[in-house]
mmCIF file of C-alpha atoms in Angstrom:
data_model
loop_
_atom_site.group_PDB
_atom_site.id
_atom_site.type_symbol
_atom_site.label_atom_id
_atom_site.label_comp_id
_atom_site.label_asym_id
_atom_site.label_seq_id
_atom_site.Cartn_x
_atom_site.Cartn_y
_atom_site.Cartn_z
ATOM 1 C CA ASP V 1 -8.856 11.556 -6.422
ATOM 2 C CA ILE V 2 -6.407 13.191 -4.027
ATOM 3 C CA GLN V 3 -3.028 13.654 -5.689
ATOM 4 C CA MET V 4 0.053 13.173 -3.527
ATOM 5 C CA THR V 5 3.234 14.852 -4.723
ATOM 6 C CA GLN V 6 6.522 13.838 -3.166
ATOM 7 C CA SER V 7 9.853 15.570 -3.353
ATOM 8 C CA PRO V 8 12.600 14.978 -4.069
ATOM 9 C CA SER V 9 12.229 11.917 -6.270
ATOM 10 C CA SER V 10 15.647 10.737 -5.161
ATOM 11 C CA VAL V 11 18.270 11.688 -2.626
ATOM 12 C CA SER V 12 21.895 10.646 -2.180
ATOM 13 C CA ALA V 13 23.301 11.140 1.301
ATOM 14 C CA SER V 14 26.056 9.891 3.562
ATOM 15 C CA VAL V 15 25.689 7.560 6.503
ATOM 16 C CA GLY V 16 24.799 9.670 9.526
ATOM 17 C CA ASP V 17 23.201 12.468 7.510
ATOM 18 C CA ARG V 18 19.814 13.917 8.273
ATOM 19 C CA VAL V 19 17.441 13.316 5.377
ATOM 20 C CA THR V 20 14.079 14.972 4.904
ATOM 21 C CA PHE V 21 11.450 14.502 2.248
ATOM 22 C CA THR V 22 8.064 16.020 1.785
ATOM 23 C CA CYS V 23 4.647 15.057 0.582
ATOM 24 C CA ARG V 24 2.042 17.550 -0.586
ATOM 25 C CA ALA V 25 -1.611 16.660 -0.985
ATOM 26 C CA SER V 26 -3.851 18.243 -3.611
ATOM 27 C CA GLN V 27 -6.391 18.993 -0.889
ATOM 28 C CA ILE V 28 -6.444 19.159 2.891
ATOM 29 C CA ILE V 29 -6.367 15.760 4.531
ATOM 30 C CA ARG V 30 -6.788 14.837 8.170
ATOM 31 C CA SER V 31 -3.456 14.157 9.843
ATOM 32 C CA THR V 32 -4.808 10.845 11.107
ATOM 33 C CA LYS V 33 -5.142 9.768 7.466
ATOM 34 C CA LEU V 34 -1.507 10.158 6.363
ATOM 35 C CA ALA V 35 1.157 7.481 6.630
ATOM 36 C CA TRP V 36 4.698 6.853 5.437
ATOM 37 C CA TYR V 37 5.939 3.522 4.132
ATOM 38 C CA GLN V 38 9.329 2.104 3.233
ATOM 39 C CA GLN V 39 9.718 -0.331 0.375
ATOM 40 C CA LYS V 40 12.799 -2.287 -0.598
ATOM 41 C CA PRO V 41 13.143 -3.977 -4.015
ATOM 42 C CA GLY V 42 11.068 -7.120 -4.342
ATOM 43 C CA LYS V 43 9.465 -6.620 -0.951
ATOM 44 C CA PRO V 44 6.047 -5.374 0.172
ATOM 45 C CA PRO V 45 5.732 -1.958 1.801
ATOM 46 C CA LYS V 46 6.506 -1.559 5.482
ATOM 47 C CA LEU V 47 4.631 0.930 7.649
ATOM 48 C CA LEU V 48 6.950 3.435 9.347
ATOM 49 C CA ILE V 49 4.767 6.341 10.455
ATOM 50 C CA TYR V 50 0.989 6.567 10.750
ATOM 51 C CA ALA V 51 -1.332 9.419 11.611
ATOM 52 C CA ALA V 52 1.380 11.731 10.270
ATOM 53 C CA SER V 53 3.637 11.481 13.319
ATOM 54 C CA SER V 54 3.073 8.206 15.185
ATOM 55 C CA LEU V 55 5.973 5.776 15.036
ATOM 56 C CA GLN V 56 4.953 2.220 14.195
ATOM 57 C CA SER V 57 6.014 -0.371 16.730
ATOM 58 C CA GLY V 58 9.459 -1.767 16.035
ATOM 59 C CA VAL V 59 10.532 1.075 13.751
ATOM 60 C CA PRO V 60 13.781 2.813 14.790
ATOM 61 C CA SER V 61 13.359 6.168 16.478
ATOM 62 C CA ARG V 62 15.537 7.871 13.852
ATOM 63 C CA PHE V 63 12.391 7.973 11.720
ATOM 64 C CA SER V 64 9.931 10.759 12.462
ATOM 65 C CA GLY V 65 7.003 12.405 10.734
ATOM 66 C CA SER V 66 5.295 15.747 10.958
ATOM 67 C CA GLY V 67 2.887 18.007 9.149
ATOM 68 C CA SER V 68 -0.736 18.858 8.734
ATOM 69 C CA GLY V 69 -3.219 20.103 6.185
ATOM 70 C CA THR V 70 -1.596 19.504 2.814
ATOM 71 C CA ASP V 71 2.092 19.353 3.729
ATOM 72 C CA PHE V 72 3.771 16.443 5.460
ATOM 73 C CA THR V 73 7.387 15.513 6.142
ATOM 74 C CA LEU V 74 9.361 12.356 6.854
ATOM 75 C CA THR V 75 12.779 12.720 8.459
ATOM 76 C CA ILE V 76 15.532 10.191 8.975
ATOM 77 C CA SER V 77 17.722 11.776 11.648
ATOM 78 C CA ARG V 78 20.859 9.704 11.045
ATOM 79 C CA LEU V 79 20.853 7.750 7.817
ATOM 80 C CA GLN V 80 21.927 4.117 8.095
ATOM 81 C CA PRO V 81 22.955 1.701 5.320
ATOM 82 C CA GLU V 82 19.829 -0.366 5.891
ATOM 83 C CA ASP V 83 17.689 2.683 5.105
ATOM 84 C CA ILE V 84 18.399 2.311 1.391
ATOM 85 C CA ALA V 85 14.886 2.028 0.008
ATOM 86 C CA THR V 86 12.057 3.952 -1.567
ATOM 87 C CA TYR V 87 9.803 5.905 0.749
ATOM 88 C CA PHE V 88 6.298 6.963 -0.060
ATOM 89 C CA CYS V 89 3.398 8.712 1.594
ATOM 90 C CA LEU V 90 -0.094 7.299 1.581
ATOM 91 C CA GLN V 91 -3.361 9.134 2.177
ATOM 92 C CA ALA V 92 -6.437 7.334 3.439
ATOM 93 C CA ASN V 93 -8.592 10.441 3.745
ATOM 94 C CA SER V 94 -10.772 9.267 0.875
ATOM 95 C CA PHE V 95 -11.008 6.359 -1.513
ATOM 96 C CA PRO V 96 -9.151 5.587 -3.660
ATOM 97 C CA LEU V 97 -6.212 5.678 -1.295
ATOM 98 C CA THR V 98 -3.375 7.308 -3.169
ATOM 99 C CA VAL V 99 0.356 7.335 -2.758
ATOM 100 C CA GLY V 100 3.094 9.749 -3.612
ATOM 101 C CA GLY V 101 5.548 9.007 -6.380
ATOM 102 C CA GLY V 102 8.176 7.955 -3.877
ATOM 103 C CA THR V 103 11.618 9.130 -2.834
ATOM 104 C CA LYS V 104 14.503 6.791 -3.543
ATOM 105 C CA VAL V 105 17.248 7.016 -0.938
ATOM 106 C CA GLU V 106 20.800 6.075 -1.851
ATOM 107 C CA ILE V 107 24.020 6.141 0.115
ATOM 108 C CA LYS V 108 26.837 8.322 -1.196
ATOM 109 C CA GLU C 1 0.402 -13.517 14.070
ATOM 110 C CA VAL C 2 -1.521 -11.773 11.307
ATOM 111 C CA GLN C 3 -0.475 -13.053 7.889
ATOM 112 C CA VAL C 4 -1.788 -12.943 4.346
ATOM 113 C CA VAL C 5 -0.522 -15.031 1.435
ATOM 114 C CA GLU C 6 -1.455 -14.293 -2.170
ATOM 115 C CA SER C 7 -1.630 -16.813 -4.972
ATOM 116 C CA GLY C 8 -3.036 -17.163 -8.453
ATOM 117 C CA GLY C 9 -0.828 -14.868 -10.476
ATOM 118 C CA ASP C 10 -0.134 -16.023 -14.015
ATOM 119 C CA LEU C 11 0.502 -15.060 -17.623
ATOM 120 C CA VAL C 12 -2.783 -14.325 -19.363
ATOM 121 C CA LYS C 13 -3.747 -12.942 -22.757
ATOM 122 C CA PRO C 14 -5.502 -9.589 -23.162
ATOM 123 C CA GLY C 15 -9.217 -10.040 -22.651
ATOM 124 C CA GLY C 16 -8.670 -13.016 -20.391
ATOM 125 C CA SER C 17 -9.678 -13.658 -16.791
ATOM 126 C CA LEU C 18 -7.888 -14.602 -13.604
ATOM 127 C CA ARG C 19 -8.726 -15.148 -9.949
ATOM 128 C CA LEU C 20 -6.303 -14.138 -7.225
ATOM 129 C CA CYS C 21 -6.562 -15.573 -3.731
ATOM 130 C CA CYS C 22 -5.427 -14.163 -0.416
ATOM 131 C CA ALA C 23 -5.325 -16.713 2.395
ATOM 132 C CA ALA C 24 -5.534 -15.079 5.804
ATOM 133 C CA SER C 25 -4.341 -16.329 9.176
ATOM 134 C CA GLY C 26 -4.298 -14.789 12.631
ATOM 135 C CA PHE C 27 -7.513 -12.877 11.978
ATOM 136 C CA THR C 28 -10.950 -13.317 10.431
ATOM 137 C CA VAL C 29 -11.480 -11.806 6.990
ATOM 138 C CA ALA C 30 -15.115 -11.093 7.797
ATOM 139 C CA ASN C 31 -14.045 -8.767 10.608
ATOM 140 C CA ALA C 32 -11.315 -6.934 8.716
ATOM 141 C CA TRP C 33 -10.927 -4.138 6.223
ATOM 142 C CA MET C 34 -8.846 -5.566 3.399
ATOM 143 C CA SER C 35 -7.490 -4.254 0.139
ATOM 144 C CA TRP C 36 -5.915 -5.354 -3.092
ATOM 145 C CA VAL C 37 -3.069 -3.095 -4.156
ATOM 146 C CA ARG C 38 -1.002 -3.433 -7.314
ATOM 147 C CA GLN C 39 2.391 -2.258 -8.444
ATOM 148 C CA ALA C 40 3.313 -2.204 -12.105
ATOM 149 C CA PRO C 41 6.977 -2.879 -12.917
ATOM 150 C CA GLY C 42 9.085 0.065 -11.779
ATOM 151 C CA LYS C 43 6.017 2.037 -10.712
ATOM 152 C CA GLY C 44 4.325 3.102 -7.495
ATOM 153 C CA LEU C 45 1.439 1.496 -5.674
ATOM 154 C CA GLU C 46 -2.125 1.706 -6.957
ATOM 155 C CA TRP C 47 -5.084 0.850 -4.782
ATOM 156 C CA VAL C 48 -7.251 -1.591 -6.748
ATOM 157 C CA GLY C 49 -10.097 -2.049 -4.316
ATOM 158 C CA ARG C 50 -11.116 -2.265 -0.707
ATOM 159 C CA ILE C 51 -13.687 -4.276 1.223
ATOM 160 C CA LYS C 52 -14.917 -3.166 4.611
ATOM 161 C CA SER C 53 -15.600 -5.469 7.528
ATOM 162 C CA ASN C 54 -19.075 -6.944 7.906
ATOM 163 C CA SER C 55 -19.647 -4.786 10.977
ATOM 164 C CA ASP C 56 -18.911 -1.699 8.857
ATOM 165 C CA GLY C 57 -21.284 -2.768 6.116
ATOM 166 C CA GLY C 58 -19.061 -5.000 4.025
ATOM 167 C CA THR C 59 -19.118 -2.562 1.110
ATOM 168 C CA VAL C 60 -16.558 -2.720 -1.669
ATOM 169 C CA ASP C 61 -14.940 0.185 -3.492
ATOM 170 C CA TYR C 62 -12.886 0.017 -6.691
ATOM 171 C CA THR C 63 -10.533 2.392 -8.373
ATOM 172 C CA ALA C 64 -11.847 3.764 -11.665
ATOM 173 C CA PRO C 65 -9.566 1.812 -14.070
ATOM 174 C CA VAL C 66 -10.843 -1.539 -12.788
ATOM 175 C CA LYS C 67 -14.456 -0.745 -11.988
ATOM 176 C CA GLY C 68 -16.779 -3.116 -13.824
ATOM 177 C CA ARG C 69 -13.946 -5.535 -14.607
ATOM 178 C CA PHE C 70 -12.652 -6.577 -11.184
ATOM 179 C CA THR C 71 -14.612 -8.013 -8.250
ATOM 180 C CA ILE C 72 -13.504 -8.408 -4.652
ATOM 181 C CA SER C 73 -15.173 -11.041 -2.508
ATOM 182 C CA ARG C 74 -14.428 -13.173 0.531
ATOM 183 C CA ASP C 75 -15.149 -16.691 1.680
ATOM 184 C CA GLU C 76 -15.502 -16.725 5.434
ATOM 185 C CA SER C 77 -15.405 -20.512 5.625
ATOM 186 C CA ARG C 78 -11.998 -20.530 3.929
ATOM 187 C CA ASN C 79 -10.919 -17.246 5.547
ATOM 188 C CA THR C 80 -9.831 -16.089 2.115
ATOM 189 C CA LEU C 81 -10.144 -12.899 0.086
ATOM 190 C CA TYR C 82 -10.489 -13.040 -3.690
ATOM 191 C CA LEU C 83 -9.913 -10.739 -6.618
ATOM 192 C CA ASP C 84 -11.682 -11.800 -9.793
ATOM 193 C CA MET C 85 -10.262 -10.031 -12.807
ATOM 194 C CA ASN C 86 -12.015 -10.014 -16.184
ATOM 195 C CA SER C 87 -11.337 -8.302 -19.505
ATOM 196 C CA LEU C 88 -7.690 -8.009 -18.556
ATOM 197 C CA GLU C 89 -5.629 -5.363 -20.272
ATOM 198 C CA ILE C 90 -1.894 -5.050 -20.762
ATOM 199 C CA GLU C 91 -1.966 -2.167 -18.289
ATOM 200 C CA ASP C 92 -3.137 -4.575 -15.575
ATOM 201 C CA THR C 93 0.307 -6.195 -15.553
ATOM 202 C CA ALA C 94 1.602 -5.810 -12.011
ATOM 203 C CA VAL C 95 2.441 -7.468 -8.732
ATOM 204 C CA TYR C 96 -0.803 -7.685 -6.781
ATOM 205 C CA TYR C 97 -0.631 -7.385 -3.006
ATOM 206 C CA CYS C 98 -3.247 -8.266 -0.434
ATOM 207 C CA THR C 99 -3.206 -6.233 2.756
ATOM 208 C CA THR C 100 -5.308 -5.801 5.861
ATOM 209 C CA VAL C 101 -5.897 -2.998 8.328
ATOM 210 C CA ASP C 102 -4.286 -3.435 11.712
ATOM 211 C CA ARG C 103 -6.704 -3.038 14.630
ATOM 212 C CA THR C 104 -4.219 -1.060 16.733
ATOM 213 C CA THR C 105 -3.015 1.508 14.221
ATOM 214 C CA ALA C 106 -6.002 1.399 11.828
ATOM 215 C CA TRP C 107 -3.476 1.242 9.013
ATOM 216 C CA TYR C 108 -2.358 -1.358 6.505
ATOM 217 C CA VAL C 109 0.406 -3.198 8.324
ATOM 218 C CA ALA C 110 0.282 -6.823 7.168
ATOM 219 C CA TRP C 111 1.093 -7.349 3.513
ATOM 220 C CA GLY C 112 1.666 -10.482 1.510
ATOM 221 C CA GLN C 113 4.685 -11.001 -0.717
ATOM 222 C CA GLY C 114 2.555 -10.356 -3.784
ATOM 223 C CA THR C 115 1.625 -12.385 -6.836
ATOM 224 C CA LEU C 116 2.609 -11.427 -10.377
ATOM 225 C CA VAL C 117 -0.016 -10.978 -13.065
ATOM 226 C CA THR C 118 1.318 -10.575 -16.592
ATOM 227 C CA VAL C 119 -1.073 -9.667 -19.382
ATOM 228 C CA SER C 120 0.549 -10.234 -22.738
ATOM 229 C CA SER C 121 -0.258 -11.750 -26.111
#
């Protein structure tokens, strides 16, 4: 199985801050097979970014993704209160699909 | 609008069985890649299994911890996906989500609200 390692596990930032978190795969994965999701407590995951850098329809443009090979990044350019959630990467390069441990975002 | 709604979660004893249902609307289950994904309390997501569309062979894959115990199937007449779970273990306790691949993005976009399975004596 491909292991996905996310860092940091949590981040506390102020409204308006730029927040970046990373995801490292245990082996090279195709960029088209990496996505980022947001999950709020008690809710299902919501797709933010797919194919490493494509913004899902309806998702604010302050979210962006980048990366290739084994290293991928999600950036929130200006953190908003409604961004409080856990974010995780998902690889679909091979089955079983695997997710990172998640990054919990809190507002200072 | 593409929607999926899970049902069937319950409290069950170790060794017991349970069937989860995922009612689909806005698309045809036979033509979709669909998955069951679970999330144990306070934990991350774990892919339980995936079924491909009929046009892609309709094959089913399972993650190792559930292989031989869980079975994914679909009823095209009811437009419903199922997850049959046998020999349940305490570690199977989780919220189980049904999700389907979106045709535009080729990613899992539509998710249900989940159904809770608790395995406890």
